[in-house]
Amino acid sequence: AMTEHERAQPGHEADATPEAREAQPAGEGTVVVTVEELDQLRGQAADFEDRWKRSAAEFQNYRRRTEQERADLLRGANGSLILELLPVLDDLERALANVPAEQAASSWVEGARLVERKFRSSLERQGVVAIESVGQPFDPAVHEAVGGSGSHVEVEYQRGYKLNGRTLRPAMVVVGNPPAKPEDLQA
């Protein structure tokens, strides 16, 4: 009888033919699987792979959803902060618009104008854009009428702003009729 060590040696005659290998009894650690069991194991493997792919897709969707929620939260927080800062910009603009003529050329006023421009450009980098109002058709999505009647904006009391394309603060306006066109006057 051959020892296990002799059977394991390469080139041994007992290992040379398939018939000889089939004739050898299954050793310790060898697993014998029937075709039915193999098919069942393949089915289980396919099921596990399908479940894994679904879990991976669900995780990707979850990660995408949480990133979107985080971005929305950040935009909302930015919107709240910017909404708090807009009255400061309004006050600064009003102060600069009402500088007495004898002080208009002073370095102090020029410094205040630089601060206003820097403040405005900082807001613009965050996606804040002023809403054009005077002369435009009245749009309730971006304008808040505080007086008048008509279809076009005549006066802007407070500038409105959009943040990343969404109305952050509507413009407070007075509406009226559109200005007459020269060709309308000749008729």
mmCIF file of C-alpha atoms in Angstrom:
data_model
loop_
_atom_site.group_PDB
_atom_site.id
_atom_site.type_symbol
_atom_site.label_atom_id
_atom_site.label_comp_id
_atom_site.label_asym_id
_atom_site.label_seq_id
_atom_site.Cartn_x
_atom_site.Cartn_y
_atom_site.Cartn_z
ATOM 1 C CA ALA A 1 0.000 0.000 0.000
ATOM 2 C CA MET A 2 1.171 3.492 -0.849
ATOM 3 C CA THR A 3 1.569 6.098 1.792
ATOM 4 C CA GLU A 4 -0.094 9.474 1.434
ATOM 5 C CA HIS A 5 3.333 11.009 0.974
ATOM 6 C CA GLU A 6 4.084 8.723 -1.959
ATOM 7 C CA ARG A 7 0.749 9.523 -3.613
ATOM 8 C CA ALA A 8 1.416 13.261 -3.290
ATOM 9 C CA GLN A 9 4.746 13.023 -5.147
ATOM 10 C CA PRO A 10 4.505 14.435 -8.689
ATOM 11 C CA GLY A 11 4.989 11.983 -11.504
ATOM 12 C CA HIS A 12 3.897 8.988 -9.442
ATOM 13 C CA GLU A 13 2.310 6.363 -11.632
ATOM 14 C CA ALA A 14 -0.877 6.189 -9.550
ATOM 15 C CA ASP A 15 -1.525 9.866 -10.359
ATOM 16 C CA ALA A 16 -0.743 9.518 -14.040
ATOM 17 C CA THR A 17 -4.181 8.513 -15.349
ATOM 18 C CA PRO A 18 -7.695 9.721 -14.570
ATOM 19 C CA GLU A 19 -8.778 6.148 -13.909
ATOM 20 C CA ALA A 20 -6.120 5.823 -11.261
ATOM 21 C CA ARG A 21 -7.245 9.092 -9.623
ATOM 22 C CA GLU A 22 -10.888 7.954 -9.585
ATOM 23 C CA ALA A 23 -9.882 4.702 -7.999
ATOM 24 C CA GLN A 24 -8.226 6.483 -5.099
ATOM 25 C CA PRO A 25 -10.454 6.989 -2.084
ATOM 26 C CA ALA A 26 -11.262 10.568 -1.113
ATOM 27 C CA GLY A 27 -8.707 11.714 1.380
ATOM 28 C CA GLU A 28 -9.175 13.875 4.387
ATOM 29 C CA GLY A 29 -10.229 17.473 3.419
ATOM 30 C CA THR A 30 -11.616 16.375 0.032
ATOM 31 C CA VAL A 31 -15.231 17.366 -0.608
ATOM 32 C CA VAL A 32 -17.433 15.333 -2.903
ATOM 33 C CA VAL A 33 -20.273 17.358 -4.415
ATOM 34 C CA THR A 34 -23.071 16.056 -6.591
ATOM 35 C CA VAL A 35 -24.228 17.923 -9.692
ATOM 36 C CA GLU A 36 -27.494 18.863 -7.954
ATOM 37 C CA GLU A 37 -25.602 20.264 -4.967
ATOM 38 C CA LEU A 38 -23.276 22.149 -7.295
ATOM 39 C CA ASP A 39 -26.254 23.704 -9.110
ATOM 40 C CA GLN A 40 -27.789 24.645 -5.758
ATOM 41 C CA LEU A 41 -24.505 26.255 -4.622
ATOM 42 C CA ARG A 42 -24.262 28.172 -7.908
ATOM 43 C CA GLY A 43 -27.822 29.428 -7.396
ATOM 44 C CA GLN A 44 -26.962 30.557 -3.879
ATOM 45 C CA ALA A 45 -23.841 32.320 -5.172
ATOM 46 C CA ALA A 46 -25.889 34.122 -7.844
ATOM 47 C CA ASP A 47 -28.439 35.121 -5.177
ATOM 48 C CA PHE A 48 -25.667 36.434 -2.898
ATOM 49 C CA GLU A 49 -24.139 38.363 -5.803
ATOM 50 C CA ASP A 50 -27.542 39.874 -6.674
ATOM 51 C CA ARG A 51 -28.097 40.896 -3.045
ATOM 52 C CA TRP A 52 -24.618 42.397 -2.869
ATOM 53 C CA LYS A 53 -25.215 44.429 -6.054
ATOM 54 C CA ARG A 54 -28.534 45.708 -4.693
ATOM 55 C CA SER A 55 -26.918 46.669 -1.395
ATOM 56 C CA ALA A 56 -24.127 48.472 -3.231
ATOM 57 C CA ALA A 57 -26.678 50.373 -5.367
ATOM 58 C CA GLU A 58 -28.760 51.257 -2.283
ATOM 59 C CA PHE A 59 -25.629 52.526 -0.545
ATOM 60 C CA GLN A 60 -24.727 54.676 -3.576
ATOM 61 C CA ASN A 61 -28.267 56.117 -3.602
ATOM 62 C CA TYR A 62 -28.081 56.749 0.156
ATOM 63 C CA ARG A 63 -24.731 58.514 -0.201
ATOM 64 C CA ARG A 64 -25.997 60.627 -3.109
ATOM 65 C CA ARG A 65 -29.152 61.515 -1.149
ATOM 66 C CA THR A 66 -27.207 62.519 1.992
ATOM 67 C CA GLU A 67 -24.797 64.635 -0.090
ATOM 68 C CA GLN A 68 -27.794 66.386 -1.687
ATOM 69 C CA GLU A 69 -29.386 66.947 1.731
ATOM 70 C CA ARG A 70 -26.108 68.365 3.059
ATOM 71 C CA ALA A 71 -25.821 70.704 0.059
ATOM 72 C CA ASP A 72 -29.458 71.823 0.506
ATOM 73 C CA LEU A 73 -28.859 72.435 4.208
ATOM 74 C CA LEU A 74 -25.740 74.467 3.441
ATOM 75 C CA ARG A 75 -27.602 76.486 0.796
ATOM 76 C CA GLY A 76 -30.399 77.095 3.289
ATOM 77 C CA ALA A 77 -27.921 78.198 5.944
ATOM 78 C CA ASN A 78 -26.177 80.466 3.432
ATOM 79 C CA GLY A 79 -29.554 81.882 2.405
ATOM 80 C CA SER A 80 -30.453 82.681 6.006
ATOM 81 C CA LEU A 81 -27.119 84.373 6.633
ATOM 82 C CA ILE A 82 -27.261 86.337 3.394
ATOM 83 C CA LEU A 83 -30.839 87.395 4.127
ATOM 84 C CA GLU A 84 -29.578 88.816 7.439
ATOM 85 C CA LEU A 85 -26.767 90.704 5.645
ATOM 86 C CA LEU A 86 -28.871 92.286 2.880
ATOM 87 C CA PRO A 87 -30.247 95.103 5.124
ATOM 88 C CA VAL A 88 -26.629 96.053 5.897
ATOM 89 C CA LEU A 89 -25.951 96.328 2.167
ATOM 90 C CA ASP A 90 -29.163 98.357 1.757
ATOM 91 C CA ASP A 91 -28.060 100.792 4.481
ATOM 92 C CA LEU A 92 -24.580 101.122 3.003
ATOM 93 C CA GLU A 93 -26.031 101.838 -0.460
ATOM 94 C CA ARG A 94 -28.450 104.446 0.969
ATOM 95 C CA ALA A 95 -25.626 106.128 2.887
ATOM 96 C CA LEU A 96 -23.449 106.317 -0.237
ATOM 97 C CA ALA A 97 -26.352 107.567 -2.357
ATOM 98 C CA ASN A 98 -26.909 110.446 0.091
ATOM 99 C CA VAL A 99 -23.324 111.674 0.579
ATOM 100 C CA PRO A 100 -23.278 115.491 0.650
ATOM 101 C CA ALA A 101 -21.744 116.965 -2.507
ATOM 102 C CA GLU A 102 -18.912 118.671 -0.562
ATOM 103 C CA GLN A 103 -17.788 115.269 0.840
ATOM 104 C CA ALA A 104 -18.231 113.137 -2.309
ATOM 105 C CA ALA A 105 -14.529 113.337 -3.254
ATOM 106 C CA SER A 106 -13.172 112.577 0.236
ATOM 107 C CA SER A 107 -10.969 109.542 0.749
ATOM 108 C CA TRP A 108 -13.307 108.370 3.518
ATOM 109 C CA VAL A 109 -16.265 108.198 1.100
ATOM 110 C CA GLU A 110 -14.093 106.463 -1.512
ATOM 111 C CA GLY A 111 -13.090 103.909 1.144
ATOM 112 C CA ALA A 112 -16.771 103.306 1.952
ATOM 113 C CA ARG A 113 -17.477 102.794 -1.778
ATOM 114 C CA LEU A 114 -14.661 100.211 -1.913
ATOM 115 C CA VAL A 115 -16.159 98.409 1.093
ATOM 116 C CA GLU A 116 -19.587 98.364 -0.603
ATOM 117 C CA ARG A 117 -18.106 96.945 -3.842
ATOM 118 C CA LYS A 118 -16.161 94.306 -1.911
ATOM 119 C CA PHE A 119 -19.270 93.358 0.065
ATOM 120 C CA ARG A 120 -21.322 93.092 -3.148
ATOM 121 C CA SER A 121 -18.666 91.003 -4.943
ATOM 122 C CA SER A 122 -18.451 88.651 -1.939
ATOM 123 C CA LEU A 123 -22.205 88.092 -2.162
ATOM 124 C CA GLU A 124 -21.994 87.584 -5.934
ATOM 125 C CA ARG A 125 -19.345 84.870 -5.449
ATOM 126 C CA GLN A 126 -21.867 83.088 -3.217
ATOM 127 C CA GLY A 127 -24.473 83.184 -6.019
ATOM 128 C CA VAL A 128 -26.368 86.350 -4.999
ATOM 129 C CA VAL A 129 -27.697 88.385 -7.935
ATOM 130 C CA ALA A 130 -29.742 91.591 -7.807
ATOM 131 C CA ILE A 131 -33.186 91.420 -9.401
ATOM 132 C CA GLU A 132 -33.735 93.940 -12.203
ATOM 133 C CA SER A 133 -36.998 95.750 -11.513
ATOM 134 C CA VAL A 134 -37.595 99.289 -12.850
ATOM 135 C CA GLY A 135 -39.191 99.186 -16.298
ATOM 136 C CA GLN A 136 -39.638 95.399 -16.160
ATOM 137 C CA PRO A 137 -43.025 93.669 -16.320
ATOM 138 C CA PHE A 138 -44.359 92.962 -12.831
ATOM 139 C CA ASP A 139 -43.564 89.373 -11.815
ATOM 140 C CA PRO A 140 -45.000 88.192 -8.488
ATOM 141 C CA ALA A 141 -42.251 85.575 -8.243
ATOM 142 C CA VAL A 142 -39.610 88.299 -7.853
ATOM 143 C CA HIS A 143 -41.542 91.502 -7.077
ATOM 144 C CA GLU A 144 -43.682 92.507 -4.116
ATOM 145 C CA ALA A 145 -46.054 95.330 -5.045
ATOM 146 C CA VAL A 146 -46.447 97.890 -2.254
ATOM 147 C CA GLY A 147 -48.443 100.385 -4.293
ATOM 148 C CA GLY A 148 -49.820 101.429 -7.638
ATOM 149 C CA SER A 149 -51.705 99.520 -10.259
ATOM 150 C CA GLY A 150 -50.614 98.387 -13.670
ATOM 151 C CA SER A 151 -48.379 95.820 -15.269
ATOM 152 C CA HIS A 152 -44.848 97.275 -15.070
ATOM 153 C CA VAL A 153 -42.528 98.315 -12.246
ATOM 154 C CA GLU A 154 -42.208 102.105 -11.963
ATOM 155 C CA VAL A 155 -40.329 102.539 -8.670
ATOM 156 C CA GLU A 156 -38.144 100.201 -6.626
ATOM 157 C CA TYR A 157 -38.232 100.853 -2.865
ATOM 158 C CA GLN A 158 -36.011 97.956 -1.897
ATOM 159 C CA ARG A 159 -33.810 95.897 -4.196
ATOM 160 C CA GLY A 160 -34.600 92.208 -4.465
ATOM 161 C CA TYR A 161 -32.060 89.410 -4.732
ATOM 162 C CA LYS A 162 -31.825 85.859 -5.998
ATOM 163 C CA LEU A 163 -29.551 83.194 -4.574
ATOM 164 C CA ASN A 164 -28.482 80.578 -7.116
ATOM 165 C CA GLY A 165 -31.484 81.356 -9.305
ATOM 166 C CA ARG A 166 -34.080 81.261 -6.504
ATOM 167 C CA THR A 167 -35.738 84.385 -5.122
ATOM 168 C CA LEU A 168 -34.116 85.135 -1.786
ATOM 169 C CA ARG A 169 -35.823 88.455 -1.196
ATOM 170 C CA PRO A 170 -38.395 89.921 -3.604
ATOM 171 C CA ALA A 171 -37.996 93.532 -4.702
ATOM 172 C CA MET A 172 -40.459 95.945 -3.063
ATOM 173 C CA VAL A 173 -41.898 97.945 -5.952
ATOM 174 C CA VAL A 174 -44.642 100.288 -7.107
ATOM 175 C CA VAL A 175 -46.315 99.214 -10.313
ATOM 176 C CA GLY A 176 -47.830 101.302 -13.071
ATOM 177 C CA ASN A 177 -48.475 101.246 -16.773
ATOM 178 C CA PRO A 178 -45.572 100.713 -19.170
ATOM 179 C CA PRO A 179 -43.997 103.874 -20.564
ATOM 180 C CA ALA A 180 -45.508 105.009 -23.839
ATOM 181 C CA LYS A 181 -43.487 104.163 -26.949
ATOM 182 C CA PRO A 182 -42.760 106.998 -29.425
ATOM 183 C CA GLU A 183 -44.675 105.185 -32.185
ATOM 184 C CA ASP A 184 -47.763 104.991 -29.936
ATOM 185 C CA LEU A 185 -47.738 108.771 -29.425
ATOM 186 C CA GLN A 186 -47.836 109.547 -33.170
ATOM 187 C CA ALA A 187 -51.094 107.687 -33.810
#
